[in-house]
Amino acid sequence: MKRHTKIFLGLAIGAVSGVLSNFLFRDSPQLQFIQKYFTDPAGKIFLNFLIMMVIPLVFASLSLGVAQIGDLKKLGRIGLKTISYFFVVTAFAVTIGLILVNVIKPGNFLPEETKTELMSSFQNQATEIKTTSENIEFGIQTFVNIVPRNPVAAIAKPNPEMLALIFFSLIVGIALTIIDKDKAAPLIKLLEGINDITVVVINIAMKFAPIGVFALIFSVTSRFGYDLLVALSMYVVTVLLGLTIHLIFSYSFLLKFATKYNPIKFFKKIETVVLTAFSTSSSSATLPTTISVSQTNLGIPKQITGFVLPLGATMNMNGTALFEGVTVLFLAQVFGVNLSIGMQLIVILMSVLTAIGSAGVPSGSIPLLVMVLAMVNVPPEGIAIILGVDRLLDMCRTVLNVTGDITCAAYITKSEGFELKE
Ligand code: ASP
């Protein structure tokens, strides 16, 4: 049986048994016992196993990617193309979301009593997130922090500063292309070794993927408040519709016309990545799979996967940006805050910037989203209203985030004159 079939089975069995347990045994001590002692720890171990390799992988693959591109002019060209692609396609994604939320107006469908109920049930979580978001320094300091004074300190924390790691890795890669070849060779060998080790470790982790995915999905579906899905249905539909339009139309359009690659074939080849992103809700945890599937199934050259994909996992979050835009406007509608076109343009800009700054972990974007709410005068504690359905939306937006990275890598490959594997 193929790996993605096994993962899909894990996902399907996890979803069916989770939903059934939710309906039959919700809040029973037995179910809580299973969640607490079996599925939660199993899911976390699987996620940690994958995320554990992300820092060495980003460092090794980015600096190697840069060193392999070799020529600084070529690096500048690929870098500029990649970053421009991220900005343009992410802004396009938010625009789709904003058009939908203005047309559907999901905020007008939320009854006052549901709003009050949600605000009080998720009040504690919302206050915690609000405190985290108040401590985020977003502004000029964010740009200053991209150049880390101490690269080890920047990553040695629960939420590593990925942009600082990216900067450090890029600079090391650039230096490797400048120094004498024989002096660069030992470090290049070492980086190749680290890369190969991550591949092996991830392969070991992915052997457990069907069980890990089962556990993650069971934990989510057996706890999920399905009644919330009904109460927030118009909001959920708006986000999911936006994500689907961006996935089916924008990505397919880019693949077909800019990359000249059949979109259906493309998505078939990256099934494992889609399943991993959906079940882990984490671009970072999916990164190793994203890199290996792009190389093996699509034939994207190592220098491009090594450069574009680690950057993309941190900076290119189309699904997250779209979700942020929709959520800000939805909550503005709920609280009766009128956002002018000018303000909505600020929402687009802020959604793009905060999506770049979001950590690629489950709910990584929520504290930054709360910051945007406060910025446009929507009560930030209103985040409580959507917290109950966030995980479901997170699973879907992470799929967009990750598939967007591969779409970009495929485009860069083609535009640099390489062929993709048919
Ligand atoms: N979970 C998302 C990711 O890892 C980030 C977010 O939208 O919260 O890509």
PDB file of C-alpha atoms in Angstrom, residues 4-159:
ATOM      1  CA  HIS A   4      -0.359   8.440   1.063  1.00  0.00           C
ATOM      2  CA  THR A   5      -3.050   5.738   0.980  1.00  0.00           C
ATOM      3  CA  LYS A   6      -2.007   4.639   4.480  1.00  0.00           C
ATOM      4  CA  ILE A   7      -2.035   8.240   5.736  1.00  0.00           C
ATOM      5  CA  PHE A   8      -5.433   8.773   4.147  1.00  0.00           C
ATOM      6  CA  LEU A   9      -6.733   5.672   5.932  1.00  0.00           C
ATOM      7  CA  GLY A  10      -5.388   7.024   9.242  1.00  0.00           C
ATOM      8  CA  LEU A  11      -7.132  10.298   8.558  1.00  0.00           C
ATOM      9  CA  ALA A  12     -10.428   8.715   7.525  1.00  0.00           C
ATOM     10  CA  ILE A  13     -10.533   6.274  10.461  1.00  0.00           C
ATOM     11  CA  GLY A  14      -9.548   9.092  12.857  1.00  0.00           C
ATOM     12  CA  ALA A  15     -12.281  11.351  11.492  1.00  0.00           C
ATOM     13  CA  VAL A  16     -15.053   8.740  11.514  1.00  0.00           C
ATOM     14  CA  SER A  17     -14.222   7.377  14.973  1.00  0.00           C
ATOM     15  CA  GLY A  18     -13.704  10.902  16.346  1.00  0.00           C
ATOM     16  CA  VAL A  19     -17.030  12.191  15.043  1.00  0.00           C
ATOM     17  CA  LEU A  20     -18.846   9.094  16.323  1.00  0.00           C
ATOM     18  CA  SER A  21     -17.204   9.348  19.766  1.00  0.00           C
ATOM     19  CA  ASN A  22     -18.156  13.015  19.877  1.00  0.00           C
ATOM     20  CA  PHE A  23     -21.817  12.234  19.271  1.00  0.00           C
ATOM     21  CA  LEU A  24     -21.983   9.154  21.493  1.00  0.00           C
ATOM     22  CA  PHE A  25     -19.615   9.860  24.374  1.00  0.00           C
ATOM     23  CA  ARG A  26     -18.903  13.603  24.401  1.00  0.00           C
ATOM     24  CA  ASP A  27     -17.585  14.720  27.819  1.00  0.00           C
ATOM     25  CA  SER A  28     -17.599  11.138  29.153  1.00  0.00           C
ATOM     26  CA  PRO A  29     -14.609  10.402  31.436  1.00  0.00           C
ATOM     27  CA  GLN A  30     -13.664   7.379  29.293  1.00  0.00           C
ATOM     28  CA  LEU A  31     -13.377   9.485  26.164  1.00  0.00           C
ATOM     29  CA  GLN A  32     -11.408  12.144  28.047  1.00  0.00           C
ATOM     30  CA  PHE A  33      -9.087   9.414  29.310  1.00  0.00           C
ATOM     31  CA  ILE A  34      -8.447   8.167  25.768  1.00  0.00           C
ATOM     32  CA  GLN A  35      -7.807  11.723  24.575  1.00  0.00           C
ATOM     33  CA  LYS A  36      -5.555  12.641  27.463  1.00  0.00           C
ATOM     34  CA  TYR A  37      -3.451   9.496  27.664  1.00  0.00           C
ATOM     35  CA  PHE A  38      -3.481   8.157  24.106  1.00  0.00           C
ATOM     36  CA  THR A  39      -4.479  10.339  21.191  1.00  0.00           C
ATOM     37  CA  ASP A  40      -3.244  13.755  22.462  1.00  0.00           C
ATOM     38  CA  PRO A  41       0.255  12.534  23.387  1.00  0.00           C
ATOM     39  CA  ALA A  42       0.532  10.343  20.253  1.00  0.00           C
ATOM     40  CA  GLY A  43      -0.437  13.305  18.045  1.00  0.00           C
ATOM     41  CA  LYS A  44       1.959  15.650  19.845  1.00  0.00           C
ATOM     42  CA  ILE A  45       4.847  13.186  19.614  1.00  0.00           C
ATOM     43  CA  PHE A  46       4.281  12.870  15.872  1.00  0.00           C
ATOM     44  CA  LEU A  47       4.119  16.656  15.441  1.00  0.00           C
ATOM     45  CA  ASN A  48       7.205  17.223  17.592  1.00  0.00           C
ATOM     46  CA  PHE A  49       9.087  14.513  15.693  1.00  0.00           C
ATOM     47  CA  LEU A  50       8.508  16.439  12.472  1.00  0.00           C
ATOM     48  CA  ILE A  51       9.057  19.942  13.877  1.00  0.00           C
ATOM     49  CA  MET A  52      12.241  18.796  15.669  1.00  0.00           C
ATOM     50  CA  MET A  53      14.053  18.692  12.331  1.00  0.00           C
ATOM     51  CA  VAL A  54      12.844  22.048  11.022  1.00  0.00           C
ATOM     52  CA  ILE A  55      15.607  24.310  12.357  1.00  0.00           C
ATOM     53  CA  PRO A  56      18.515  22.177  11.109  1.00  0.00           C
ATOM     54  CA  LEU A  57      16.644  21.562   7.870  1.00  0.00           C
ATOM     55  CA  VAL A  58      15.941  25.246   7.176  1.00  0.00           C
ATOM     56  CA  PHE A  59      19.534  26.187   7.939  1.00  0.00           C
ATOM     57  CA  ALA A  60      21.100  23.398   5.906  1.00  0.00           C
ATOM     58  CA  SER A  61      18.780  23.536   2.922  1.00  0.00           C
ATOM     59  CA  LEU A  62      18.724  27.330   2.614  1.00  0.00           C
ATOM     60  CA  SER A  63      22.447  27.872   2.884  1.00  0.00           C
ATOM     61  CA  LEU A  64      23.095  24.895   0.612  1.00  0.00           C
ATOM     62  CA  GLY A  65      20.407  26.094  -1.810  1.00  0.00           C
ATOM     63  CA  VAL A  66      22.129  29.479  -2.024  1.00  0.00           C
ATOM     64  CA  ALA A  67      25.564  27.892  -2.352  1.00  0.00           C
ATOM     65  CA  GLN A  68      24.289  25.585  -5.099  1.00  0.00           C
ATOM     66  CA  ILE A  69      22.726  28.463  -7.031  1.00  0.00           C
ATOM     67  CA  GLY A  70      26.288  29.724  -6.858  1.00  0.00           C
ATOM     68  CA  ASP A  71      26.146  32.875  -8.866  1.00  0.00           C
ATOM     69  CA  LEU A  72      25.029  35.942  -6.883  1.00  0.00           C
ATOM     70  CA  LYS A  73      23.314  37.515  -9.888  1.00  0.00           C
ATOM     71  CA  LYS A  74      21.265  34.377 -10.421  1.00  0.00           C
ATOM     72  CA  LEU A  75      20.502  34.265  -6.698  1.00  0.00           C
ATOM     73  CA  GLY A  76      19.285  37.870  -6.797  1.00  0.00           C
ATOM     74  CA  ARG A  77      17.061  37.077  -9.767  1.00  0.00           C
ATOM     75  CA  ILE A  78      15.546  33.949  -8.193  1.00  0.00           C
ATOM     76  CA  GLY A  79      15.213  35.710  -4.834  1.00  0.00           C
ATOM     77  CA  LEU A  80      13.426  38.687  -6.339  1.00  0.00           C
ATOM     78  CA  LYS A  81      11.103  36.487  -8.384  1.00  0.00           C
ATOM     79  CA  THR A  82      10.283  34.342  -5.349  1.00  0.00           C
ATOM     80  CA  ILE A  83       9.587  37.222  -2.958  1.00  0.00           C
ATOM     81  CA  SER A  84       7.536  39.144  -5.566  1.00  0.00           C
ATOM     82  CA  TYR A  85       5.545  35.982  -6.250  1.00  0.00           C
ATOM     83  CA  PHE A  86       4.843  35.575  -2.506  1.00  0.00           C
ATOM     84  CA  PHE A  87       3.615  39.146  -2.150  1.00  0.00           C
ATOM     85  CA  VAL A  88       1.484  39.272  -5.295  1.00  0.00           C
ATOM     86  CA  VAL A  89      -0.193  35.874  -4.879  1.00  0.00           C
ATOM     87  CA  THR A  90      -0.796  36.410  -1.138  1.00  0.00           C
ATOM     88  CA  ALA A  91      -2.348  39.843  -1.746  1.00  0.00           C
ATOM     89  CA  PHE A  92      -4.515  38.260  -4.443  1.00  0.00           C
ATOM     90  CA  ALA A  93      -5.667  35.611  -1.957  1.00  0.00           C
ATOM     91  CA  VAL A  94      -6.704  38.236   0.610  1.00  0.00           C
ATOM     92  CA  THR A  95      -8.532  40.171  -2.082  1.00  0.00           C
ATOM     93  CA  ILE A  96     -10.587  37.069  -2.962  1.00  0.00           C
ATOM     94  CA  GLY A  97     -11.450  36.732   0.738  1.00  0.00           C
ATOM     95  CA  LEU A  98     -12.437  40.378   1.091  1.00  0.00           C
ATOM     96  CA  ILE A  99     -14.656  40.316  -1.999  1.00  0.00           C
ATOM     97  CA  LEU A 100     -16.465  37.245  -0.651  1.00  0.00           C
ATOM     98  CA  VAL A 101     -16.932  38.641   2.842  1.00  0.00           C
ATOM     99  CA  ASN A 102     -18.310  41.893   1.421  1.00  0.00           C
ATOM    100  CA  VAL A 103     -20.752  40.023  -0.797  1.00  0.00           C
ATOM    101  CA  ILE A 104     -21.862  37.290   1.628  1.00  0.00           C
ATOM    102  CA  LYS A 105     -21.739  39.479   4.775  1.00  0.00           C
ATOM    103  CA  PRO A 106     -21.476  36.501   7.155  1.00  0.00           C
ATOM    104  CA  GLY A 107     -21.392  38.844  10.172  1.00  0.00           C
ATOM    105  CA  ASN A 108     -25.026  39.759   9.601  1.00  0.00           C
ATOM    106  CA  PHE A 109     -26.068  36.126  10.057  1.00  0.00           C
ATOM    107  CA  LEU A 110     -24.782  35.758  13.614  1.00  0.00           C
ATOM    108  CA  PRO A 111     -27.612  36.118  16.163  1.00  0.00           C
ATOM    109  CA  GLU A 112     -26.860  38.433  19.116  1.00  0.00           C
ATOM    110  CA  GLU A 113     -27.346  35.664  21.688  1.00  0.00           C
ATOM    111  CA  THR A 114     -24.890  33.317  19.894  1.00  0.00           C
ATOM    112  CA  LYS A 115     -22.359  36.129  19.874  1.00  0.00           C
ATOM    113  CA  THR A 116     -22.751  36.675  23.637  1.00  0.00           C
ATOM    114  CA  GLU A 117     -22.621  32.937  24.294  1.00  0.00           C
ATOM    115  CA  LEU A 118     -19.432  32.469  22.245  1.00  0.00           C
ATOM    116  CA  MET A 119     -17.794  35.515  23.818  1.00  0.00           C
ATOM    117  CA  SER A 120     -18.359  34.104  27.284  1.00  0.00           C
ATOM    118  CA  SER A 121     -17.431  30.470  26.560  1.00  0.00           C
ATOM    119  CA  PHE A 122     -14.113  31.333  24.898  1.00  0.00           C
ATOM    120  CA  GLN A 123     -13.361  34.366  27.069  1.00  0.00           C
ATOM    121  CA  ASN A 124     -10.389  32.854  28.902  1.00  0.00           C
ATOM    122  CA  GLN A 125      -8.651  31.656  25.765  1.00  0.00           C
ATOM    123  CA  ALA A 126      -9.298  35.016  24.093  1.00  0.00           C
ATOM    124  CA  THR A 127      -7.813  36.950  27.006  1.00  0.00           C
ATOM    125  CA  GLU A 128      -4.700  34.749  26.919  1.00  0.00           C
ATOM    126  CA  ILE A 129      -4.247  35.322  23.191  1.00  0.00           C
ATOM    127  CA  LYS A 130      -4.837  39.053  23.628  1.00  0.00           C
ATOM    128  CA  THR A 131      -2.053  39.230  26.210  1.00  0.00           C
ATOM    129  CA  THR A 132       0.309  37.349  23.879  1.00  0.00           C
ATOM    130  CA  SER A 133      -0.588  39.644  21.016  1.00  0.00           C
ATOM    131  CA  GLU A 134      -0.017  42.776  23.118  1.00  0.00           C
ATOM    132  CA  ASN A 135       3.531  41.592  23.728  1.00  0.00           C
ATOM    133  CA  ILE A 136       4.302  41.214  20.041  1.00  0.00           C
ATOM    134  CA  GLU A 137       6.490  43.999  18.776  1.00  0.00           C
ATOM    135  CA  PHE A 138       5.238  44.568  15.287  1.00  0.00           C
ATOM    136  CA  GLY A 139       6.574  47.489  13.384  1.00  0.00           C
ATOM    137  CA  ILE A 140      10.042  48.726  12.656  1.00  0.00           C
ATOM    138  CA  GLN A 141      11.453  46.425  15.368  1.00  0.00           C
ATOM    139  CA  THR A 142      10.162  43.412  13.416  1.00  0.00           C
ATOM    140  CA  PHE A 143      12.445  44.407  10.542  1.00  0.00           C
ATOM    141  CA  VAL A 144      15.360  45.089  12.875  1.00  0.00           C
ATOM    142  CA  ASN A 145      14.922  41.633  14.415  1.00  0.00           C
ATOM    143  CA  ILE A 146      15.292  39.969  11.023  1.00  0.00           C
ATOM    144  CA  VAL A 147      19.013  40.574  11.461  1.00  0.00           C
ATOM    145  CA  PRO A 148      19.699  38.655  14.655  1.00  0.00           C
ATOM    146  CA  ARG A 149      22.353  39.862  17.059  1.00  0.00           C
ATOM    147  CA  ASN A 150      22.620  36.325  18.333  1.00  0.00           C
ATOM    148  CA  PRO A 151      21.347  33.689  15.873  1.00  0.00           C
ATOM    149  CA  VAL A 152      21.383  30.959  18.503  1.00  0.00           C
ATOM    150  CA  ALA A 153      19.268  33.022  20.904  1.00  0.00           C
ATOM    151  CA  ALA A 154      16.864  33.816  18.049  1.00  0.00           C
ATOM    152  CA  ILE A 155      16.057  30.158  17.554  1.00  0.00           C
ATOM    153  CA  ALA A 156      16.503  28.825  21.071  1.00  0.00           C
ATOM    154  CA  LYS A 157      12.967  29.602  22.178  1.00  0.00           C
ATOM    155  CA  PRO A 158       9.576  27.909  21.979  1.00  0.00           C
ATOM    156  CA  ASN A 159       8.597  30.147  19.062  1.00  0.00           C
TER     157      ASN A 159
END
